[in-house]
PDB file of N, CA and C in Angstrom:
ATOM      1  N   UNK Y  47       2.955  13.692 -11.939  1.00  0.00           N
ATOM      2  CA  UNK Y  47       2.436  12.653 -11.070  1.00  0.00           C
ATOM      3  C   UNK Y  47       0.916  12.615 -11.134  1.00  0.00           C
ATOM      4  N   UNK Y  48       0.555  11.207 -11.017  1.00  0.00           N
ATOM      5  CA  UNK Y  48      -1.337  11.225 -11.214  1.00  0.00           C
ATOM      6  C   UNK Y  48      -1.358  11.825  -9.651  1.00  0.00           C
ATOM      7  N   UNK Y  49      -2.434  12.613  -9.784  1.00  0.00           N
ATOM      8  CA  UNK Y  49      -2.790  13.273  -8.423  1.00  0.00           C
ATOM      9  C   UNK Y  49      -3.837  12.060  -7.789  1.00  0.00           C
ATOM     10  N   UNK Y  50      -4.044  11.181  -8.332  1.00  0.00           N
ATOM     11  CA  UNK Y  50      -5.048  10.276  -7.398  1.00  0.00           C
ATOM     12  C   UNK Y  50      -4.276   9.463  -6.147  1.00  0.00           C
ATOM     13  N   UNK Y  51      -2.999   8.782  -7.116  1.00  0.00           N
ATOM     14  CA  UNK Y  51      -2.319   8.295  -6.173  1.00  0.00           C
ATOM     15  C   UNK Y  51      -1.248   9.207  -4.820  1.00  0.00           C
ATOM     16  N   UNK Y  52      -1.202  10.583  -5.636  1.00  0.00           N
ATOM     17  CA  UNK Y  52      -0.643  11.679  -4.558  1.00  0.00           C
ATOM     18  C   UNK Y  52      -1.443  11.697  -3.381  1.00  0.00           C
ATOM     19  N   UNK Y  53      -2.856  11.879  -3.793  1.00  0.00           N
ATOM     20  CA  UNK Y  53      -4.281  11.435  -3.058  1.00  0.00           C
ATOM     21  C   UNK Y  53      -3.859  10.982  -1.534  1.00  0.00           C
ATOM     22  N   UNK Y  54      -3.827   9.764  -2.064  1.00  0.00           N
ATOM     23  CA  UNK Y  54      -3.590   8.220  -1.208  1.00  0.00           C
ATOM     24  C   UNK Y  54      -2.303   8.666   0.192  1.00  0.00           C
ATOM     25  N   UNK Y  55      -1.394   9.260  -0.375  1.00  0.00           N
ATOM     26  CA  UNK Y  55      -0.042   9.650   0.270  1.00  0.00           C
ATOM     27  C   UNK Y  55       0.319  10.603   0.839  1.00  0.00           C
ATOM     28  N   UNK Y  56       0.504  10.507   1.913  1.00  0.00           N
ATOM     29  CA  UNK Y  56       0.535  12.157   2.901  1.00  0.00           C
ATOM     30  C   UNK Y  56       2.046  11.480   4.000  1.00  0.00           C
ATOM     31  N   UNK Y  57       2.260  13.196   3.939  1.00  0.00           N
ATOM     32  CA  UNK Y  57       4.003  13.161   4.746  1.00  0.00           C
ATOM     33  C   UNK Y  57       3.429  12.967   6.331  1.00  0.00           C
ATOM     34  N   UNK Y  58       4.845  12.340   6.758  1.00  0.00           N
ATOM     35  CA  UNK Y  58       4.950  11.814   7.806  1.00  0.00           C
ATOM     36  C   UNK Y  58       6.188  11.898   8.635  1.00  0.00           C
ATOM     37  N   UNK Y  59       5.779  11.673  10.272  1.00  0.00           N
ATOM     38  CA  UNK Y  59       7.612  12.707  10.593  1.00  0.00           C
ATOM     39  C   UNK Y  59       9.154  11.467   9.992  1.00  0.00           C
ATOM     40  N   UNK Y  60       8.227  10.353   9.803  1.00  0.00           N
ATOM     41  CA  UNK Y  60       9.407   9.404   9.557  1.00  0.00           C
ATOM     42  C   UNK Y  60       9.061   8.718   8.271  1.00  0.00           C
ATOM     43  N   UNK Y  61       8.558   9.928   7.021  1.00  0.00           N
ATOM     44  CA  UNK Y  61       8.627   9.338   6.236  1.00  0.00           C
ATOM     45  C   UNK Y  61       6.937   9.801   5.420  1.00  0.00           C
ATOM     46  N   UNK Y  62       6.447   8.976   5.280  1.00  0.00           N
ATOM     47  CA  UNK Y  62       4.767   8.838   4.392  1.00  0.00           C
ATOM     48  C   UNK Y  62       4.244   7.890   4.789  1.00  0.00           C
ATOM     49  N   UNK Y  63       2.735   7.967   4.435  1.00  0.00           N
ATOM     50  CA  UNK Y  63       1.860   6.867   5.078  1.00  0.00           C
ATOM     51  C   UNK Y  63       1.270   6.774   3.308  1.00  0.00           C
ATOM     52  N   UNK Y  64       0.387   5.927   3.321  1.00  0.00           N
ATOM     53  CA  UNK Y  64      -0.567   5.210   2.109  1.00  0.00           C
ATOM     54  C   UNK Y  64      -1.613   4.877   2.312  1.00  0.00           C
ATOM     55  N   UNK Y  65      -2.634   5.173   2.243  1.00  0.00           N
ATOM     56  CA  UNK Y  65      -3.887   4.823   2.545  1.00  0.00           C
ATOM     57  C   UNK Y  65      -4.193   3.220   0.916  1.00  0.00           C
ATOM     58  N   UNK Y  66      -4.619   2.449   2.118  1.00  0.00           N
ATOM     59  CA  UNK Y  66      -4.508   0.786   0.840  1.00  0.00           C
ATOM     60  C   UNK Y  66      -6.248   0.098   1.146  1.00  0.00           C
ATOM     61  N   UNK Y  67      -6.399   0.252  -0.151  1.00  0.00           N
ATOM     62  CA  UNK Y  67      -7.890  -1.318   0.577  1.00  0.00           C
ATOM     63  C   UNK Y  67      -7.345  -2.456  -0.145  1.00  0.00           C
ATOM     64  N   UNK Y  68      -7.684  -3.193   0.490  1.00  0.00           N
ATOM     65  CA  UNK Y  68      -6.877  -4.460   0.334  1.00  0.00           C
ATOM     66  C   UNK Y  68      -7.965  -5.721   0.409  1.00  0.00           C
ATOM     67  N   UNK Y  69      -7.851  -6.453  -1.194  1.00  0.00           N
ATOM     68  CA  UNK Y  69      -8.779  -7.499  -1.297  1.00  0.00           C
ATOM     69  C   UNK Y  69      -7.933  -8.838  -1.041  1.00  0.00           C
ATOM     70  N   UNK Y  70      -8.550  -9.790   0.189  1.00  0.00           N
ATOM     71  CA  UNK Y  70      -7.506 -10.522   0.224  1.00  0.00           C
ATOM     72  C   UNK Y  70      -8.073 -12.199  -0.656  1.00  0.00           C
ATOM     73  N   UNK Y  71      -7.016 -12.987  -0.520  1.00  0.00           N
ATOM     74  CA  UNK Y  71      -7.888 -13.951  -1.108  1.00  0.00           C
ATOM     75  C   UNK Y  71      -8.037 -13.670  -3.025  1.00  0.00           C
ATOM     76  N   UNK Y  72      -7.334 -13.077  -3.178  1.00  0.00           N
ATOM     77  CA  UNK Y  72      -7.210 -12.718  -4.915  1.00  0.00           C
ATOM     78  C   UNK Y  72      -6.148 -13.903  -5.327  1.00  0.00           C
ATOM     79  N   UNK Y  73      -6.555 -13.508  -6.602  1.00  0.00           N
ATOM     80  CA  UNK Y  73      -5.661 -14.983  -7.259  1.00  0.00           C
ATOM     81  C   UNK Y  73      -4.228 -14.526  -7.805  1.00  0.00           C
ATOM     82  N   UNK Y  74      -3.781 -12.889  -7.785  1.00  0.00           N
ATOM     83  CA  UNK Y  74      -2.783 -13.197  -7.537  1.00  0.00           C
ATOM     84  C   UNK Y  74      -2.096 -11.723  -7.203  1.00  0.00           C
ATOM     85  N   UNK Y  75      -0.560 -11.676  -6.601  1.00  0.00           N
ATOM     86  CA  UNK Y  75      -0.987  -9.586  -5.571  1.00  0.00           C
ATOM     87  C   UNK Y  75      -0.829  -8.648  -7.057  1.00  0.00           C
ATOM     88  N   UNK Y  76      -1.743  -7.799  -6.896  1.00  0.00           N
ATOM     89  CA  UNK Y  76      -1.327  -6.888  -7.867  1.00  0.00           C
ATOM     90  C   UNK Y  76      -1.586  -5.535  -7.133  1.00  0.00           C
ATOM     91  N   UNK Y  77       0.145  -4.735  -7.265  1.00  0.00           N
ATOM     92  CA  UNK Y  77       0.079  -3.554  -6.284  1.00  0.00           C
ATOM     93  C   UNK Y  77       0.979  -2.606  -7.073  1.00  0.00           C
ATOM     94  N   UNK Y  78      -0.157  -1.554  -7.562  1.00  0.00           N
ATOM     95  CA  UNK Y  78      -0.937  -1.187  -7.121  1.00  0.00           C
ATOM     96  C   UNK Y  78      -2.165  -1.455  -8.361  1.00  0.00           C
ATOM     97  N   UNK Y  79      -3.569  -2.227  -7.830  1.00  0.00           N
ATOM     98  CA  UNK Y  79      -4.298  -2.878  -8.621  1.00  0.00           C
ATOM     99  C   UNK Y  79      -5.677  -1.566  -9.330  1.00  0.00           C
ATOM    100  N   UNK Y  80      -5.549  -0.156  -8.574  1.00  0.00           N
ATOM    101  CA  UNK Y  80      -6.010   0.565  -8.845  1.00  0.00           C
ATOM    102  C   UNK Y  80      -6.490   1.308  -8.466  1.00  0.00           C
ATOM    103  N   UNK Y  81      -7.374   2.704  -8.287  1.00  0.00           N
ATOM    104  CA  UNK Y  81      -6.962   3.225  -7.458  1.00  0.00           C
ATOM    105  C   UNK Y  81      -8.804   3.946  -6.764  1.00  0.00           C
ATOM    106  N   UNK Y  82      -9.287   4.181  -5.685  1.00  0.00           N
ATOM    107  CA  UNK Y  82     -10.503   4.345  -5.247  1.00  0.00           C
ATOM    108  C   UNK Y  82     -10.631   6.006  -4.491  1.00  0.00           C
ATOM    109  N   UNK Y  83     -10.643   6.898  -5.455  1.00  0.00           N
ATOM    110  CA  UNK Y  83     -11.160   7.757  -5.863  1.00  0.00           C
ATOM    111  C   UNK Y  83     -12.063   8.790  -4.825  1.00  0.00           C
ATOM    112  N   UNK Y  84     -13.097   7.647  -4.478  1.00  0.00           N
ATOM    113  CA  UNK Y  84     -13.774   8.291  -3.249  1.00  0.00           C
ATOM    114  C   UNK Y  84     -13.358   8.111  -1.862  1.00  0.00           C
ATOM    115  N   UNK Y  85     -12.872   7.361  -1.590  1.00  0.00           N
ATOM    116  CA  UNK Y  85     -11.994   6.781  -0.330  1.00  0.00           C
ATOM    117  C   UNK Y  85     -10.532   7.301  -0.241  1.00  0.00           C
ATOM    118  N   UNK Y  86      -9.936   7.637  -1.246  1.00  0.00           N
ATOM    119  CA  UNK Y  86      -8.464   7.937  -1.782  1.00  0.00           C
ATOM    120  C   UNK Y  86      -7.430   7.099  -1.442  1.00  0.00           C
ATOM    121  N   UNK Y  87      -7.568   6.401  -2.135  1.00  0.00           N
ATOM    122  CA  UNK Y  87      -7.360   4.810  -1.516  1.00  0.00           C
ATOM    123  C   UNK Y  87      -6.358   4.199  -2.522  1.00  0.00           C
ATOM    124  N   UNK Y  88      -5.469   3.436  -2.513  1.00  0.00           N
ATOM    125  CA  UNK Y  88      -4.356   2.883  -3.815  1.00  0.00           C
ATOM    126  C   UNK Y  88      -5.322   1.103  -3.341  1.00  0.00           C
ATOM    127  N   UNK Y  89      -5.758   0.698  -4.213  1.00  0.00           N
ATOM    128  CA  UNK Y  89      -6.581  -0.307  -4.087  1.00  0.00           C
ATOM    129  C   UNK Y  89      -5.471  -1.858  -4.506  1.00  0.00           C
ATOM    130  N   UNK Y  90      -5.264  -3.046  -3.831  1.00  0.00           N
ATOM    131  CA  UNK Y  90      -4.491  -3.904  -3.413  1.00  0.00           C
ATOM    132  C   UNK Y  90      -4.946  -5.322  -3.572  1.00  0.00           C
ATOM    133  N   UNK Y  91      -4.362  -6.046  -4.440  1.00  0.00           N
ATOM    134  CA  UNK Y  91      -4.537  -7.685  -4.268  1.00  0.00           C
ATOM    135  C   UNK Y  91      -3.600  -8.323  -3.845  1.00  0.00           C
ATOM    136  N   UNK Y  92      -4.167  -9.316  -3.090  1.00  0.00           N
ATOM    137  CA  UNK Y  92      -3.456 -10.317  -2.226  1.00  0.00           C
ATOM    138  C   UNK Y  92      -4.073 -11.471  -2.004  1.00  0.00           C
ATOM    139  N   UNK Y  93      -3.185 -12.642  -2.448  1.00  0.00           N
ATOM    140  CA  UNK Y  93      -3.474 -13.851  -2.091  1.00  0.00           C
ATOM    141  C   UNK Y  93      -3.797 -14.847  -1.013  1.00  0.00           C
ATOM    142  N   UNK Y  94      -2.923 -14.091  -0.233  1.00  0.00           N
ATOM    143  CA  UNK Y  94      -3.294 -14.384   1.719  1.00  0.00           C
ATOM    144  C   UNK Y  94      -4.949 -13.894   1.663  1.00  0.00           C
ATOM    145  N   UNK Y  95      -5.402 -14.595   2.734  1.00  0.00           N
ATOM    146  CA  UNK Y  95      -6.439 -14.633   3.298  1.00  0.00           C
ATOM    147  C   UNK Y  95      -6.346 -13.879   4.793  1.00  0.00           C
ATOM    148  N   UNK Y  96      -7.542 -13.330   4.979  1.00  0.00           N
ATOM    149  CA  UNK Y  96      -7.543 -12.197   6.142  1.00  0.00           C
ATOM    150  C   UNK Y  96      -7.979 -12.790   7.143  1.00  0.00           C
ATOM    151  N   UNK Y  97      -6.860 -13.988   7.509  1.00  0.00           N
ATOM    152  CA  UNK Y  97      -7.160 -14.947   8.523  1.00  0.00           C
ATOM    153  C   UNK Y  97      -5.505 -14.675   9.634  1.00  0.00           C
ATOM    154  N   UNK Y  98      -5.666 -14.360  10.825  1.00  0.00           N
ATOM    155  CA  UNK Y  98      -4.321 -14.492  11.834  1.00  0.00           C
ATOM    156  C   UNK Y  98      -3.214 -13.079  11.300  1.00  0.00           C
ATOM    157  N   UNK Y  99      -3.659 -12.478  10.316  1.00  0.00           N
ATOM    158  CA  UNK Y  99      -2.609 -11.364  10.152  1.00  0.00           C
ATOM    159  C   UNK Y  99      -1.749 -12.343   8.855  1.00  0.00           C
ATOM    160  N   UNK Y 100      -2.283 -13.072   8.233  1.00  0.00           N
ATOM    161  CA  UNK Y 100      -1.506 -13.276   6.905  1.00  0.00           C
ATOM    162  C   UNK Y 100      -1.810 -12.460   5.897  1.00  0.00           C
ATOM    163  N   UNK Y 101      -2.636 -11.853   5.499  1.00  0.00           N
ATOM    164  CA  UNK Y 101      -2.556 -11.075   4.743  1.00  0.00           C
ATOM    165  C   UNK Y 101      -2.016  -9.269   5.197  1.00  0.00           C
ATOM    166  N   UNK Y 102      -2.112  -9.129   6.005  1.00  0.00           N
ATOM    167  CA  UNK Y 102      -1.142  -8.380   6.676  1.00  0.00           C
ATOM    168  C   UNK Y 102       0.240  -8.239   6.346  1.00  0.00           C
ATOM    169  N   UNK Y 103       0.831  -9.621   6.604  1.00  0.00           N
ATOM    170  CA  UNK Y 103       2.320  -9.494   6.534  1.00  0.00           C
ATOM    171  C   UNK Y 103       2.137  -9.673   4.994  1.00  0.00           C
ATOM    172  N   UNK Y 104       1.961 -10.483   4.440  1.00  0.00           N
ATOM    173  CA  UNK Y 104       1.997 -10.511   2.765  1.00  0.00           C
ATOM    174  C   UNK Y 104       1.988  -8.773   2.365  1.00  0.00           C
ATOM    175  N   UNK Y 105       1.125  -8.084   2.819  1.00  0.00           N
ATOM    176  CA  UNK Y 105       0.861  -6.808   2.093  1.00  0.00           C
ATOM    177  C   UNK Y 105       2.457  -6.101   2.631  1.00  0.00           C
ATOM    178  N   UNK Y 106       2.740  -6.223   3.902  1.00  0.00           N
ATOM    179  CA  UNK Y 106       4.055  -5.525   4.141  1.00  0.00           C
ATOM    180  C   UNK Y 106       4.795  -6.050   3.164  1.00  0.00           C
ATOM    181  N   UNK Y 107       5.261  -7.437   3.205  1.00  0.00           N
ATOM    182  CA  UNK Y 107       6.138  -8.108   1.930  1.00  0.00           C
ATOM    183  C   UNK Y 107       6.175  -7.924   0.977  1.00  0.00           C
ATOM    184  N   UNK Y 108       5.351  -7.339   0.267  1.00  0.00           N
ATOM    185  CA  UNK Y 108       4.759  -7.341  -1.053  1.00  0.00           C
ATOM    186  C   UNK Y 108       4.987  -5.868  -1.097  1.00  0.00           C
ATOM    187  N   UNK Y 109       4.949  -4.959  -0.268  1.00  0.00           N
ATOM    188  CA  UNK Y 109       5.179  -3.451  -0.284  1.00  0.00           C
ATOM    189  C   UNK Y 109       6.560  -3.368  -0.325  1.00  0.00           C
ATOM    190  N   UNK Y 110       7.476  -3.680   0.603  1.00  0.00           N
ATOM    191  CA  UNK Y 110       8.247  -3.714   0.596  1.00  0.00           C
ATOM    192  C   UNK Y 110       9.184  -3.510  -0.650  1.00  0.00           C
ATOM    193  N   UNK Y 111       8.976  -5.096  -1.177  1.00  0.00           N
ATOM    194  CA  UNK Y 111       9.711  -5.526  -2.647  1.00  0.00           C
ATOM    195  C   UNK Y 111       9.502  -4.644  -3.724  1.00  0.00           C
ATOM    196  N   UNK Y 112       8.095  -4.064  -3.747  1.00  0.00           N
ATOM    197  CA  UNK Y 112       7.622  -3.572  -5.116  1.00  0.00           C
ATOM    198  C   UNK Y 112       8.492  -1.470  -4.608  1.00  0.00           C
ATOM    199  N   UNK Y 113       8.463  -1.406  -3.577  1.00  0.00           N
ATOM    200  CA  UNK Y 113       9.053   0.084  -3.128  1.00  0.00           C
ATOM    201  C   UNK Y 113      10.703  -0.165  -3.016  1.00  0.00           C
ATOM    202  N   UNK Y 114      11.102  -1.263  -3.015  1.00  0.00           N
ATOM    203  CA  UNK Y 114      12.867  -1.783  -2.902  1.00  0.00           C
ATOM    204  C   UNK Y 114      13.333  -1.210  -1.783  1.00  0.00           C
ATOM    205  N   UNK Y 115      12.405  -1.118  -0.257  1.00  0.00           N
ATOM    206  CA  UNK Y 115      12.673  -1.483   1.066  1.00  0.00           C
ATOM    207  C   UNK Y 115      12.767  -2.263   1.938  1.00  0.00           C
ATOM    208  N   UNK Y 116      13.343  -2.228   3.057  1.00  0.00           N
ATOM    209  CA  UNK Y 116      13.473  -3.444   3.533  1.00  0.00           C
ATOM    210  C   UNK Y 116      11.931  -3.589   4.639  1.00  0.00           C
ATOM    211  N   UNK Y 117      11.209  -4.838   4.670  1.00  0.00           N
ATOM    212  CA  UNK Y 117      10.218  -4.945   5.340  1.00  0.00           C
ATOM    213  C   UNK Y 117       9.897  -4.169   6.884  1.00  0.00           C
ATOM    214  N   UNK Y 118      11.756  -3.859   7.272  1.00  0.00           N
ATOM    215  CA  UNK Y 118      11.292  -3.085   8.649  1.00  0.00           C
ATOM    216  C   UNK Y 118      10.772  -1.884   8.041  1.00  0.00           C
ATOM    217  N   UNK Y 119      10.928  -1.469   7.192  1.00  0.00           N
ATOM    218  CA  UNK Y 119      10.446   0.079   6.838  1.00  0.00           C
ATOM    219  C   UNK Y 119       8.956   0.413   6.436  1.00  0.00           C
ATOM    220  N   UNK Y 120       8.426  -0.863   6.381  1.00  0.00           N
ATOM    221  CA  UNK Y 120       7.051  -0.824   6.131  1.00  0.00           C
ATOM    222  C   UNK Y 120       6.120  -1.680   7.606  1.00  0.00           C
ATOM    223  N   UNK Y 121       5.140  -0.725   8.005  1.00  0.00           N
ATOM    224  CA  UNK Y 121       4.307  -1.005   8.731  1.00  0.00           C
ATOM    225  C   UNK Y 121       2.961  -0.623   8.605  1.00  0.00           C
ATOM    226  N   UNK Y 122       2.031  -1.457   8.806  1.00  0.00           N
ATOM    227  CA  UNK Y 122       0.683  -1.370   9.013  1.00  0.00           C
ATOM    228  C   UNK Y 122       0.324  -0.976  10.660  1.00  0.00           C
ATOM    229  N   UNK Y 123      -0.385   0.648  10.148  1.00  0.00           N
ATOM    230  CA  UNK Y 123      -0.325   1.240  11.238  1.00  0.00           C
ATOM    231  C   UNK Y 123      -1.802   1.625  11.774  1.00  0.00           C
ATOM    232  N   UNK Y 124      -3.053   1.453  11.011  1.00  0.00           N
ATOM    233  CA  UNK Y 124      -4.003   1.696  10.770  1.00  0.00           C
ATOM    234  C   UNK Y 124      -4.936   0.859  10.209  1.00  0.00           C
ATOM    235  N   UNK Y 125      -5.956   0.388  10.889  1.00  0.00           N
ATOM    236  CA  UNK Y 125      -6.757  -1.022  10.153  1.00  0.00           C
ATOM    237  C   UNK Y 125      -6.409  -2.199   9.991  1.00  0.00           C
ATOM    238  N   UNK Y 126      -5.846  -2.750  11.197  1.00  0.00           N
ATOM    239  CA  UNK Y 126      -5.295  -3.816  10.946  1.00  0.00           C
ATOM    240  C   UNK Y 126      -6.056  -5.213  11.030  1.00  0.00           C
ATOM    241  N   UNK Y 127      -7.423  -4.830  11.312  1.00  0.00           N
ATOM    242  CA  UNK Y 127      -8.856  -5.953  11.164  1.00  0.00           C
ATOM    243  C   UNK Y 127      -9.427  -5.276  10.485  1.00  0.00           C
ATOM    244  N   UNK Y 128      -8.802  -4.785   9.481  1.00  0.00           N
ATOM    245  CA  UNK Y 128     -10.047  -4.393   8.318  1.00  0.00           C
ATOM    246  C   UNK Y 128      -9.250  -4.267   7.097  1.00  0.00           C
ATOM    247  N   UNK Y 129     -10.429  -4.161   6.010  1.00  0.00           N
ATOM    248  CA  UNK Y 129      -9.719  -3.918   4.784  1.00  0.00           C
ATOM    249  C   UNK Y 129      -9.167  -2.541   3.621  1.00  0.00           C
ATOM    250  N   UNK Y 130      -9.492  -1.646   4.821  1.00  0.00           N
ATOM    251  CA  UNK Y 130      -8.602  -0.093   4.527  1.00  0.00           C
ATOM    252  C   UNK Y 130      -7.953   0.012   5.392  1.00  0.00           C
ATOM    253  N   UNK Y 131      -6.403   0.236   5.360  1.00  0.00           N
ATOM    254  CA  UNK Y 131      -6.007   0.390   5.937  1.00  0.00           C
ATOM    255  C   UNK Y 131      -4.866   1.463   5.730  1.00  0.00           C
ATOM    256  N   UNK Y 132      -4.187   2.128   6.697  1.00  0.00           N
ATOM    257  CA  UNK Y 132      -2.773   2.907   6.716  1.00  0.00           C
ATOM    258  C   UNK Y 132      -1.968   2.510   6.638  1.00  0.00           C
ATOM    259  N   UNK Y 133      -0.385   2.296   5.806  1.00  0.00           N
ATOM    260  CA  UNK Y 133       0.649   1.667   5.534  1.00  0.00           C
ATOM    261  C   UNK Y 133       1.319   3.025   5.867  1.00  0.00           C
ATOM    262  N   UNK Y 134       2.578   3.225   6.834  1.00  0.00           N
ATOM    263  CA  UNK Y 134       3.800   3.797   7.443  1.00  0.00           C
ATOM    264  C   UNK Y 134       5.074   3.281   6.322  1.00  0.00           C
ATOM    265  N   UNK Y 135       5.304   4.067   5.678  1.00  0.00           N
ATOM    266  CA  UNK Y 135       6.584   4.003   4.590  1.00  0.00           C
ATOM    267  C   UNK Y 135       8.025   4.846   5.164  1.00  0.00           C
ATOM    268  N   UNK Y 136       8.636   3.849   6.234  1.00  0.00           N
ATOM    269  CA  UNK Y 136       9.782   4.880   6.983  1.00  0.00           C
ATOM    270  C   UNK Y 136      10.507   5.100   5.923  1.00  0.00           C
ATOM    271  N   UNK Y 137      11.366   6.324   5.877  1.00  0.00           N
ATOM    272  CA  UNK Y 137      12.537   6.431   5.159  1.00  0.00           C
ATOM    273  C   UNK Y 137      11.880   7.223   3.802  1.00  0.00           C
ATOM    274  N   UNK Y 138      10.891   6.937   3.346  1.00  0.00           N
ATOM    275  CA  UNK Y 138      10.678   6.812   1.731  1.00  0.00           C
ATOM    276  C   UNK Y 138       9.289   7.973   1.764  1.00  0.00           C
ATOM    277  N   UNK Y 139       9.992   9.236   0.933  1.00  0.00           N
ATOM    278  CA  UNK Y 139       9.188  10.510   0.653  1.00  0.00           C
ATOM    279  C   UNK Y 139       7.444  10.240   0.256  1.00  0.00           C
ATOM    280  N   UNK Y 140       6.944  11.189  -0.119  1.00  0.00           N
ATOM    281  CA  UNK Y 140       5.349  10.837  -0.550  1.00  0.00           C
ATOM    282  C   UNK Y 140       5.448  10.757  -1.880  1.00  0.00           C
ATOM    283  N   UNK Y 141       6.495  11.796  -2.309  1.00  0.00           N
ATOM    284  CA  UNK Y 141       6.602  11.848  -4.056  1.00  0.00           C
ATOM    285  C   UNK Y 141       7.376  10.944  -4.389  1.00  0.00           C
ATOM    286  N   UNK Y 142       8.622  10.077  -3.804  1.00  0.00           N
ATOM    287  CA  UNK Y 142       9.501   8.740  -4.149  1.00  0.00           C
ATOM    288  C   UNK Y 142       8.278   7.633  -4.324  1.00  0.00           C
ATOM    289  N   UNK Y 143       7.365   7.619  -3.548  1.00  0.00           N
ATOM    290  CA  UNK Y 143       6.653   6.295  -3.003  1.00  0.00           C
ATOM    291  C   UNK Y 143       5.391   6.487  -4.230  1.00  0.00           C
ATOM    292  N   UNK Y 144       4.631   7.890  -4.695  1.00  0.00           N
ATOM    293  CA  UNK Y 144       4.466   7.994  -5.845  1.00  0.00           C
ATOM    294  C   UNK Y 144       5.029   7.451  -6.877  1.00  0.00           C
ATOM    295  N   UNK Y 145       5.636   8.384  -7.324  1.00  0.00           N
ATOM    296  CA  UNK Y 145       6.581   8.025  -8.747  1.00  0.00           C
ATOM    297  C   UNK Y 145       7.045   6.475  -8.741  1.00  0.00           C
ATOM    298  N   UNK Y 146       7.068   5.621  -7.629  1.00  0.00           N
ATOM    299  CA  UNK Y 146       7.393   4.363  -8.178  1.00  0.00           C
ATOM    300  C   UNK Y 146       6.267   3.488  -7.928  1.00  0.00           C
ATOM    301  N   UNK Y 147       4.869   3.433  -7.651  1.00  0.00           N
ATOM    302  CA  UNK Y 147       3.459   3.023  -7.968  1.00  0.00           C
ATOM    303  C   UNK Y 147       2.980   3.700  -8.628  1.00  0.00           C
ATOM    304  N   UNK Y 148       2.881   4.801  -9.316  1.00  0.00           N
ATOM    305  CA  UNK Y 148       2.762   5.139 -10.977  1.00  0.00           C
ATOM    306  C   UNK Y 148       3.347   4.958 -11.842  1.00  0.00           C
ATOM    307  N   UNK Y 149       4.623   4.218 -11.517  1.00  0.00           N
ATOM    308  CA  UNK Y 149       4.979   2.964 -12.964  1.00  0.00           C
ATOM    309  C   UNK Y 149       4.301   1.666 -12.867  1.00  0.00           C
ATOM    310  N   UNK Y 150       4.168   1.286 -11.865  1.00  0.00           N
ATOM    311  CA  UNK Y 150       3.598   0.380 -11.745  1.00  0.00           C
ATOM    312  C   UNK Y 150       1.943  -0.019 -12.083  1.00  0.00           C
ATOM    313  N   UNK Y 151       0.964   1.016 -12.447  1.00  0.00           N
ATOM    314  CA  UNK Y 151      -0.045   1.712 -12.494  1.00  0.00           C
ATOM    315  C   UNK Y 151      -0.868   0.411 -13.736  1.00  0.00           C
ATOM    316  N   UNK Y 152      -2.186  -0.589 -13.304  1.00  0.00           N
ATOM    317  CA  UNK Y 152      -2.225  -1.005 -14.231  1.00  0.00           C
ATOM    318  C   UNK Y 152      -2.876  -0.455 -15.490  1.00  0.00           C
ATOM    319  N   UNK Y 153      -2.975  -0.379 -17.051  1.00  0.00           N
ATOM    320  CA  UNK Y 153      -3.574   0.373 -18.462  1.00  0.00           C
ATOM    321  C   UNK Y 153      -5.022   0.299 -17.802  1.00  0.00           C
TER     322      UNK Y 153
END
């Protein structure tokens, strides 16, 4: 496993959290778009705009699909007016939630 994105991911009693910065307003989502090193951060595009909590729910949606959970299992738990934020991954280990955003990993 890349240890950067291990980084990002720490256990939780119901599961793992993700530390995400999230650019909103991109032209199109790419998750996971790469990864921020000094922050330890899995770095995030999204097309929603960080207007009313749309890019919010897009990032749950978009987590969701790309982890093959169902949207209740993903919550934004941390930063939710800003653009780092904590993502709550119920159900789904630190090393599951790894190993399937390091395939995803862009060259």
């Amino acid at each position: 496993m890349v240890a950067g994105l291990l980084d990002a991911l720490q256990d939780h009693p119901a599961g793992s959290t993700i530390r995400v910065e999230v650019a909103a307003t991109s032209r199109r989502v790419v998750i996971p778009s790469g990864y921020n090193p000094w922050r330890q951060a899995v770095e995030v595009r999204l097309t929603e705009p960080a207007i009313r909590g749309r890019a919010n729910h897009q990032l749950v949606e978009e987590m969701a699909a790309v982890l093959g959970v169902p949207m209740s299992s993903i919550e934004v738990i941390g930063g939710l007016k800003s653009s780092r934020k904590v993502v709550l991954l119920r159900g789904l280990s630190r090393e599951d939630a790894c190993r399937i955003l390091e395939g995803r990993r862009p060259e």
